Short mmCIF file of C-alpha atoms and ligand atoms in Angstrom, two decimals:
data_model
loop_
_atom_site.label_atom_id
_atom_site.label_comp_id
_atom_site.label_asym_id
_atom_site.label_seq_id
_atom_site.Cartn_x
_atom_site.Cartn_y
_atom_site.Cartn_z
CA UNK D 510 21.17 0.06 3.59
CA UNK D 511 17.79 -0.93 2.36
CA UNK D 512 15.06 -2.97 4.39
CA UNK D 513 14.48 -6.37 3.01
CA UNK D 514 10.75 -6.92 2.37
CA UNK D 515 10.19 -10.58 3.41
CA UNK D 516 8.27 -12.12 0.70
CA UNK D 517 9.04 -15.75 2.04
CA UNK D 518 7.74 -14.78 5.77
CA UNK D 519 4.63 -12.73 3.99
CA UNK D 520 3.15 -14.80 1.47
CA UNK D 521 3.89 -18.17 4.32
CA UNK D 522 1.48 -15.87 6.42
CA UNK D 523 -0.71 -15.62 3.60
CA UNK D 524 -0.98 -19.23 3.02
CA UNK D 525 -1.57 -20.11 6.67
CA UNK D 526 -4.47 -17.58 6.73
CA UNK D 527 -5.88 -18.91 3.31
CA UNK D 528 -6.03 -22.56 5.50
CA UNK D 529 -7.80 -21.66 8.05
CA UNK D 530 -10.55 -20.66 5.61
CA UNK D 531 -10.69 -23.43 3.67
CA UNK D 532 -10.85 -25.05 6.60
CA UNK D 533 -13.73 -23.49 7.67
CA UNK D 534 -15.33 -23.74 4.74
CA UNK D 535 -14.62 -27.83 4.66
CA UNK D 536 -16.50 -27.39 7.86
CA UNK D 537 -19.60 -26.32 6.24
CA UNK D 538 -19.01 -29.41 3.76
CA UNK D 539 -17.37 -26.80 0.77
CA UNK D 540 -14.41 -28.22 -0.96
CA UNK D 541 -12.73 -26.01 -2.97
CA UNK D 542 -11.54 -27.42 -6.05
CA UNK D 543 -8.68 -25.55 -8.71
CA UNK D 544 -8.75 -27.38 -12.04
CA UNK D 545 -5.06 -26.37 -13.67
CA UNK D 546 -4.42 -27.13 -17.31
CA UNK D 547 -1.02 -27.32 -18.51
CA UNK D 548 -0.11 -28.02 -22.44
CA UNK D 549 2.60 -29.44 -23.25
CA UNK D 550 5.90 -30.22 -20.96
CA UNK D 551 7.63 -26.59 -21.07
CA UNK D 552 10.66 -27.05 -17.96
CA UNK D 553 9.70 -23.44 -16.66
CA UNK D 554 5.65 -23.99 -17.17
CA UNK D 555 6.04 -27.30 -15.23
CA UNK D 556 8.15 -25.89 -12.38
CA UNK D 557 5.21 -23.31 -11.85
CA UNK D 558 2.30 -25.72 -12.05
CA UNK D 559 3.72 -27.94 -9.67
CA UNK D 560 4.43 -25.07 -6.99
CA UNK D 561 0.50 -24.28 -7.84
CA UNK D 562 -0.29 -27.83 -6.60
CA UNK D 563 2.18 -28.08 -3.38
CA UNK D 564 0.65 -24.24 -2.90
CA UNK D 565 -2.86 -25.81 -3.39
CA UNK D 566 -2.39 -29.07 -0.61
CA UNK D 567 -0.90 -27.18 1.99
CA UNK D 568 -3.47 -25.11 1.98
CA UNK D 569 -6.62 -27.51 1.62
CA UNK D 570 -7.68 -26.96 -1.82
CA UNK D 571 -8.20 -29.76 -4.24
CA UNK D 572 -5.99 -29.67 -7.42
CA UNK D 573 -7.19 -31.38 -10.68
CA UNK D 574 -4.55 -31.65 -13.17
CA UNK D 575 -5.62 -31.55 -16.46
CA UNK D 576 -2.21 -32.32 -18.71
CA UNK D 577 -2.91 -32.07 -22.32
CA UNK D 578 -0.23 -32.64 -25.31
CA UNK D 579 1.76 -30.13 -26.90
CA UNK D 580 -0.21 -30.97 -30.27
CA UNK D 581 -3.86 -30.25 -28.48
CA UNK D 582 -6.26 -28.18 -30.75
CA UNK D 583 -7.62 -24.92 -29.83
CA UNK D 584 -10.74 -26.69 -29.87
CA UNK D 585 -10.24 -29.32 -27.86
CA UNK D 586 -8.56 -27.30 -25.17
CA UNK D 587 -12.09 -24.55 -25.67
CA UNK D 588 -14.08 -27.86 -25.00
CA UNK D 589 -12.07 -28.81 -21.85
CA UNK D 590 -12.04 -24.78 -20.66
CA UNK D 591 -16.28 -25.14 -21.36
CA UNK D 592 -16.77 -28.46 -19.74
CA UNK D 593 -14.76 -27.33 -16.49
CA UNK D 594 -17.06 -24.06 -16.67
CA UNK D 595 -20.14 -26.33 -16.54
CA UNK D 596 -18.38 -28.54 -13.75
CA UNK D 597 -20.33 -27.26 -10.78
CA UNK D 598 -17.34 -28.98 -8.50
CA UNK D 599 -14.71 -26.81 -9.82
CA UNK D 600 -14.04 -23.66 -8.39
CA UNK D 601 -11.57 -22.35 -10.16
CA UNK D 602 -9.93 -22.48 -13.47
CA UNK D 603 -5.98 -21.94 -14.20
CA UNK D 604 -4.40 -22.73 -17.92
CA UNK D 605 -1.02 -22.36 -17.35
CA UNK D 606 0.26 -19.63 -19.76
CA UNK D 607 2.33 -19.21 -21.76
CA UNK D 608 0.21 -21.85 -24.73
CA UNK D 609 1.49 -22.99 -27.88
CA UNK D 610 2.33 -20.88 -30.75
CA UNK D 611 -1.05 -22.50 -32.64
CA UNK D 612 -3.57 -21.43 -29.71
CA UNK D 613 -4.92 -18.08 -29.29
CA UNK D 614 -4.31 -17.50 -25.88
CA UNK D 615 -6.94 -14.49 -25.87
CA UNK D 616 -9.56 -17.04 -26.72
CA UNK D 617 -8.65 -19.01 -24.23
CA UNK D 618 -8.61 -16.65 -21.38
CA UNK D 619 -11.85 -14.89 -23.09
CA UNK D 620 -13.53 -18.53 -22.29
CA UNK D 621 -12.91 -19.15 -18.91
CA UNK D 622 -16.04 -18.16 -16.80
CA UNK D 623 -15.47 -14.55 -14.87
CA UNK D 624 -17.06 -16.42 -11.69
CA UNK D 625 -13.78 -18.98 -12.18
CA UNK D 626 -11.09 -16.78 -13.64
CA UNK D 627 -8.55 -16.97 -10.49
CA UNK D 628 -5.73 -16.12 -12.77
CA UNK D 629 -7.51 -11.98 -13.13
CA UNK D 630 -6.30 -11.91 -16.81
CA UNK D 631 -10.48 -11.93 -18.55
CA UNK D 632 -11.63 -8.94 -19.23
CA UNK D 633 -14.37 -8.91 -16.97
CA UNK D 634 -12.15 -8.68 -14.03
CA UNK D 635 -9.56 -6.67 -15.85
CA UNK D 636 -12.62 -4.20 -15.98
CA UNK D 637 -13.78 -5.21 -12.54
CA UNK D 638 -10.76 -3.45 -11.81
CA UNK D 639 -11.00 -1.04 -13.62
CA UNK D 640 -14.31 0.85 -12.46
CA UNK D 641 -13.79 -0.57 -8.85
CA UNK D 642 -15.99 -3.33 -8.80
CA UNK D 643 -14.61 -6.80 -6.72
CA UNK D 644 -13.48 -9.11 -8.80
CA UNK D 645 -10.14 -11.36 -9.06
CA UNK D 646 -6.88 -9.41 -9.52
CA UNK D 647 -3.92 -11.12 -11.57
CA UNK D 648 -2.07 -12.47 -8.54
CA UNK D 649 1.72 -10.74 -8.95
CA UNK D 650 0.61 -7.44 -8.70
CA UNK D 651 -1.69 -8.23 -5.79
CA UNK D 652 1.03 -10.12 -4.34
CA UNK D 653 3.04 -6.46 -4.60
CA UNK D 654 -0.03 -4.30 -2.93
CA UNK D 655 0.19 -7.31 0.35
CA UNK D 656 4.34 -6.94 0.23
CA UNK D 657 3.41 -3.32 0.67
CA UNK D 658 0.72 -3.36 3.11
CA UNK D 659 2.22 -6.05 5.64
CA UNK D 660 4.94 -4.36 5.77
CA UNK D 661 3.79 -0.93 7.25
CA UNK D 662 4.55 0.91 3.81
CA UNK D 663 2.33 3.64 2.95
CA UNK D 664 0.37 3.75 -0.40
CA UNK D 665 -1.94 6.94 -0.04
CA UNK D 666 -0.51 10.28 -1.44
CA UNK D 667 2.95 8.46 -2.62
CA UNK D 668 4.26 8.94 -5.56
CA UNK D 669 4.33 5.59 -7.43
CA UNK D 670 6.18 4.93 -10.72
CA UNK D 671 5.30 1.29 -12.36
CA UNK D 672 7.84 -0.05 -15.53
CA UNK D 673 6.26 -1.90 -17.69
CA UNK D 674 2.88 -1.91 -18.73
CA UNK D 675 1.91 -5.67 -19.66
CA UNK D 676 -1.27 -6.87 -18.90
CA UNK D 677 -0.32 -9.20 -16.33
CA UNK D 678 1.82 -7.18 -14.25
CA UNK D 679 2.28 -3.38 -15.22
CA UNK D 680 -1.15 -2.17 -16.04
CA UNK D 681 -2.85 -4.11 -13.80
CA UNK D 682 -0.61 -3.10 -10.87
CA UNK D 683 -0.80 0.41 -11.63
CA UNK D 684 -4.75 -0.08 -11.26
CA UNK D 685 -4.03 -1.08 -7.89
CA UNK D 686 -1.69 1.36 -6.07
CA UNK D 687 -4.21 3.80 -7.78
CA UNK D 688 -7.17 2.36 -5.65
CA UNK D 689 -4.79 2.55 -2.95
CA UNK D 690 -4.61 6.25 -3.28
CA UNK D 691 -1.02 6.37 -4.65
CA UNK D 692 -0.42 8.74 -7.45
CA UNK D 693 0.69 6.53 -10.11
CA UNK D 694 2.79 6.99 -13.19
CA UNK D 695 3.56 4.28 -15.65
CA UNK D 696 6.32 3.94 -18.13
CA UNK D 697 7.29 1.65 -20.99
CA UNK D 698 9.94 1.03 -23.66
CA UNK D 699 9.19 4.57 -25.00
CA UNK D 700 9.11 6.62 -21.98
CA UNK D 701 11.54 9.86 -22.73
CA UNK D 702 13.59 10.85 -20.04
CA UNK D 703 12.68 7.11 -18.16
CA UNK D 704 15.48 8.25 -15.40
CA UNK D 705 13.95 11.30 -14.45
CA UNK D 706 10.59 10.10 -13.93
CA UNK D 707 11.69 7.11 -11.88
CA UNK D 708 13.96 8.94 -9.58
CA UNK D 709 10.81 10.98 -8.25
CA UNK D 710 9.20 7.62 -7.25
CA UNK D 711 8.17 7.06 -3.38
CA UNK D 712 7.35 3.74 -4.63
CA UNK D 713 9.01 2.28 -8.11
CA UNK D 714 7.68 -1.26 -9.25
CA UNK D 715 9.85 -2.82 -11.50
CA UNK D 716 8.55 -5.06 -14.49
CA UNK D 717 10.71 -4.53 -17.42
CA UNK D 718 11.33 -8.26 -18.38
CA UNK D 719 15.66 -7.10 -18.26
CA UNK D 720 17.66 -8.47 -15.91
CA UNK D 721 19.45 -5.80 -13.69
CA UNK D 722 18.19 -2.95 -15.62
CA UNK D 723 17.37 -0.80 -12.82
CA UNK D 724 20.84 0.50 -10.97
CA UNK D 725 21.21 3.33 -8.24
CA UNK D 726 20.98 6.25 -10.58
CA UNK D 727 17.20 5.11 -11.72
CA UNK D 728 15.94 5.82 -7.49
CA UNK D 729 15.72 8.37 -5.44
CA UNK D 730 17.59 7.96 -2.09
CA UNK D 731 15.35 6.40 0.79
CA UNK D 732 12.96 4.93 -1.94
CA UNK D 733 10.82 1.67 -1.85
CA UNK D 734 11.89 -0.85 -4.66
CA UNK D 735 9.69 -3.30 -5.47
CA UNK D 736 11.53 -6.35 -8.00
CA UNK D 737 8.98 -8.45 -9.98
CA UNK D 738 11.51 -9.20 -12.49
CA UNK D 739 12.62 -12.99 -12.67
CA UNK D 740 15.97 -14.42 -14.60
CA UNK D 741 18.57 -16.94 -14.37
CA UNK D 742 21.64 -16.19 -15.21
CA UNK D 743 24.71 -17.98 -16.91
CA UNK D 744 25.39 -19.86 -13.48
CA UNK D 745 21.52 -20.60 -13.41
CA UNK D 746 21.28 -18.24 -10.43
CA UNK D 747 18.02 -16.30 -10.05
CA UNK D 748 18.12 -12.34 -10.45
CA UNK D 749 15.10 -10.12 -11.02
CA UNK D 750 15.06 -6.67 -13.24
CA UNK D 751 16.80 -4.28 -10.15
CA UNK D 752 20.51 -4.69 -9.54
CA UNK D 753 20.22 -5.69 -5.92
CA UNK D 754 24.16 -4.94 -4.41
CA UNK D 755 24.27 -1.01 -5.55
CA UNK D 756 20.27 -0.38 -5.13
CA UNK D 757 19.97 -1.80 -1.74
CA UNK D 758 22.59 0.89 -0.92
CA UNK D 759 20.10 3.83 -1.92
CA UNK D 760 17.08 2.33 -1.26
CA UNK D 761 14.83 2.55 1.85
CA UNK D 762 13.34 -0.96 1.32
CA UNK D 763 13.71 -3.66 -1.25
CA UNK D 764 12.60 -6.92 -2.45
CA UNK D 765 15.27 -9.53 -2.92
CA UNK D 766 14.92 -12.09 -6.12
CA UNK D 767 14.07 -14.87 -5.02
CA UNK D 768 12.22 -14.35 -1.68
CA UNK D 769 10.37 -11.37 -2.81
CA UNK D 770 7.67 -10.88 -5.24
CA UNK D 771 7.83 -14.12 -7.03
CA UNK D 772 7.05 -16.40 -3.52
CA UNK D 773 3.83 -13.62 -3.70
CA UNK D 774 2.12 -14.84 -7.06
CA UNK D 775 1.60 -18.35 -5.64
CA UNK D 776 -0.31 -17.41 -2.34
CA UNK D 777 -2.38 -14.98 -3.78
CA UNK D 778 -3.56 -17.59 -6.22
CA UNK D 779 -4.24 -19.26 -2.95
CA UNK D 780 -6.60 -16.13 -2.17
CA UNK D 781 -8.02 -16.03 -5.50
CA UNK D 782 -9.15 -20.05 -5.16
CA UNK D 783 -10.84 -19.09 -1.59
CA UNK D 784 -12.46 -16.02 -2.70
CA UNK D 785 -14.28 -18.14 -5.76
CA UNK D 786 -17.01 -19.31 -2.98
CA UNK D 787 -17.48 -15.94 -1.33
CA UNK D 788 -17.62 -12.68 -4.01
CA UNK D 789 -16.65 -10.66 -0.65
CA UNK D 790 -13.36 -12.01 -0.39
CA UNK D 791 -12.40 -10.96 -4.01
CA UNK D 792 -10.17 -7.85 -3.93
P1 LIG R 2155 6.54 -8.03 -20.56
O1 LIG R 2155 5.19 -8.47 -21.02
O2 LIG R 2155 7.73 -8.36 -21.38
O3 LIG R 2155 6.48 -6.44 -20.37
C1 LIG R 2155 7.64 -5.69 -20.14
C2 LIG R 2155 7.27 -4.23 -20.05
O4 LIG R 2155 8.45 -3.48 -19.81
C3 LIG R 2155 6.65 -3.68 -21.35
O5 LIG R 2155 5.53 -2.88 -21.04
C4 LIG R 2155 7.78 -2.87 -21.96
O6 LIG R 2155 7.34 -1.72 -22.68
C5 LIG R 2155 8.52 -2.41 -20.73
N1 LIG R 2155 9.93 -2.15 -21.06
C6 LIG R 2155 10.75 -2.94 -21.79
N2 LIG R 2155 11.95 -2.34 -21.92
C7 LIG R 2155 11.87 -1.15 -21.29
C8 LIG R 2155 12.77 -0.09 -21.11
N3 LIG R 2155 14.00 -0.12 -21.63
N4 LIG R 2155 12.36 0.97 -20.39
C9 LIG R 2155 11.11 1.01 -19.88
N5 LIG R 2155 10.20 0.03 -20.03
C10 LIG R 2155 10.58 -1.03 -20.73
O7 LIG R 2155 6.87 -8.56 -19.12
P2 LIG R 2155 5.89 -8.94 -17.87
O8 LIG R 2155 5.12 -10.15 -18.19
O9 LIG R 2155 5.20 -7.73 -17.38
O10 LIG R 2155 7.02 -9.37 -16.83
C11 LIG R 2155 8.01 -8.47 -16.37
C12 LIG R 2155 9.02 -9.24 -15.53
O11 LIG R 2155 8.35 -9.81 -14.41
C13 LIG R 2155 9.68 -10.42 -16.24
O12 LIG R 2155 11.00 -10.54 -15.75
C14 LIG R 2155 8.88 -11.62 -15.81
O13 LIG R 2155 9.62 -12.82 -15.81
C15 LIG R 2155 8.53 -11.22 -14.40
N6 LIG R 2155 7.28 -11.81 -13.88
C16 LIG R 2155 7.33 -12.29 -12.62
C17 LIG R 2155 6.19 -12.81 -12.05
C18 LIG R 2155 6.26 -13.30 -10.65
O14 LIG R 2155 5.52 -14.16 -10.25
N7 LIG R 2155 7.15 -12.73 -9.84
C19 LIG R 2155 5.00 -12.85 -12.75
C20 LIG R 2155 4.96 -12.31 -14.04
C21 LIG R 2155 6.12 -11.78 -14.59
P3 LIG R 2155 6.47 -1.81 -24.03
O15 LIG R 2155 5.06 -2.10 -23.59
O16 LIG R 2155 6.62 -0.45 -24.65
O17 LIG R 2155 7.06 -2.92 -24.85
#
């Protein structure tokens, strides 16, 4: 029977570490500020925003909502994104993704300032990344490398499969057990063989977007599972993209849905807003 990885116990430690430093850096009369931009009224959108802001008082950072209409232009929302840039009281920058069908949501991301991007998705810190440079990393799969770390689990010399290779989650988490010396494989909707490749995984990080996709016979026996997957299911009850009951019977460790990976994302955007004042505390 697997170890549960305690994403609720982690990412509370997180937090509480994250307030002491803004703390201090109230001290020295620095208020750190998060400007989050939400269009339109989307149920899930507005669920994560407002976690965002609870996330954002706990921990001492000012929050300044920004709630535009559904009907915004790209335009207008470019102007907002531009004046916020200029805003030398802002900090940080979050638009709340995903935008309306009529918004470029590249163009968007591509304007928020690298020195404010606390989301990780501009290319700048993509690259950052990339070439090893400190910059902001996208907050899931940063959230996965702390899950890992925190709880004793060795990256160096593992072998580490990643599923899915979006921008938000798969690539740039692969980037990142790769700087921790893991020896990474990715795969993707046309991986041959997918089975194979994930049953010789140390470490397999799941982002597939399919609920329960991953059962027993994708792991190898003793393996760390790592869930980022989120769903609800007919009885609105969350699930993530591993079947939990039969691979917590194989695995070594495991990350339950919710109270895994999900309670992650939040904090380190927490980590993200405090590392805007000081480049050194950027990943
Ligand atoms: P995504 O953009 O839909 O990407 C899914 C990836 O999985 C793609 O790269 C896709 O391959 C790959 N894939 C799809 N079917 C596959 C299959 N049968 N075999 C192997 N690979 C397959 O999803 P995402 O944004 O990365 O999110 C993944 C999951 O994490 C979702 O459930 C999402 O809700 C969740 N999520 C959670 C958090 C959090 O805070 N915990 C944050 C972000 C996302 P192709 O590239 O070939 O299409």
């Amino acid at each position: 029977m697997a170890v549960l990885i305690d994403g609720k116990k982690i990412s509370a430690q997180i937090k509480e570490e994250c307030r002491e430093k803004a703390a201090r850096y109230r001290e020295q009369g620095i208020q750190i500020t998060l400007a989050v931009v939400q269009v339109g009224k989307d149920p899930a959108s507005t669920v994560y925003v407002n976690n965002k802001k609870k996330a954002c008082e706990y921990v001492g950072i000012r929050s300044l909502p920004y709630e535009l209409d559904e009907n915004v232009s790209q335009e207008e929302l470019l102007a907002l994104v531009e004046r916020l840039n200029q805003d030398s009281a802002v900090n940080g920058i979050l638009v709340q993704l995903p935008l309306p069908a009529h918004i470029d949501e590249n163009k968007v991301i591509y304007a928020i300032s690298p020195e404010k991007d606390v989301d990780g998705f501009h290319p700048y810190s993509v690259g950052a990344l990339s070439i090893g440079l400190k910059g902001y990393v996208s907050c899931t799969p940063a959230g996965v490398i702390q899950l890992l770390k925190r709880t004793g689990i060795e990256i160096a010399g593992k072998n580490c499969v990643v599923m899915g290779r979006s921008n938000i989650v798969g690539k740039p988490m692969s980037m990142l057990l790769l700087r921790e010396n893991g020896t990474v494989t990715v795969t993707h909707s046309k991986t041959e063989n997918l089975k194979e490749i994930t049953r010789q995984a140390d470490i397999l990080v799941v982002a597939v977007g399919k609920p329960r996709f991953v059962t027993a016979d994708f792991i190898k026996e003793g393996a760390v599972v790592i869930d980022v997957g989120i769903h609800r299911n007919a009885d609105n009850k969350l699930c993530g993209d591993v079947d939990f009951d039969s691979v917590k019977e194989k695995a070594g460790a495991i990350t339950p849905v919710p109270g895994g990976v999900g309670v992650m994302t939040v904090a380190m955007l927490m980590c993200n807003c405090i590392a805007s004042v000081e480049i050194n505390e950027r990943a």
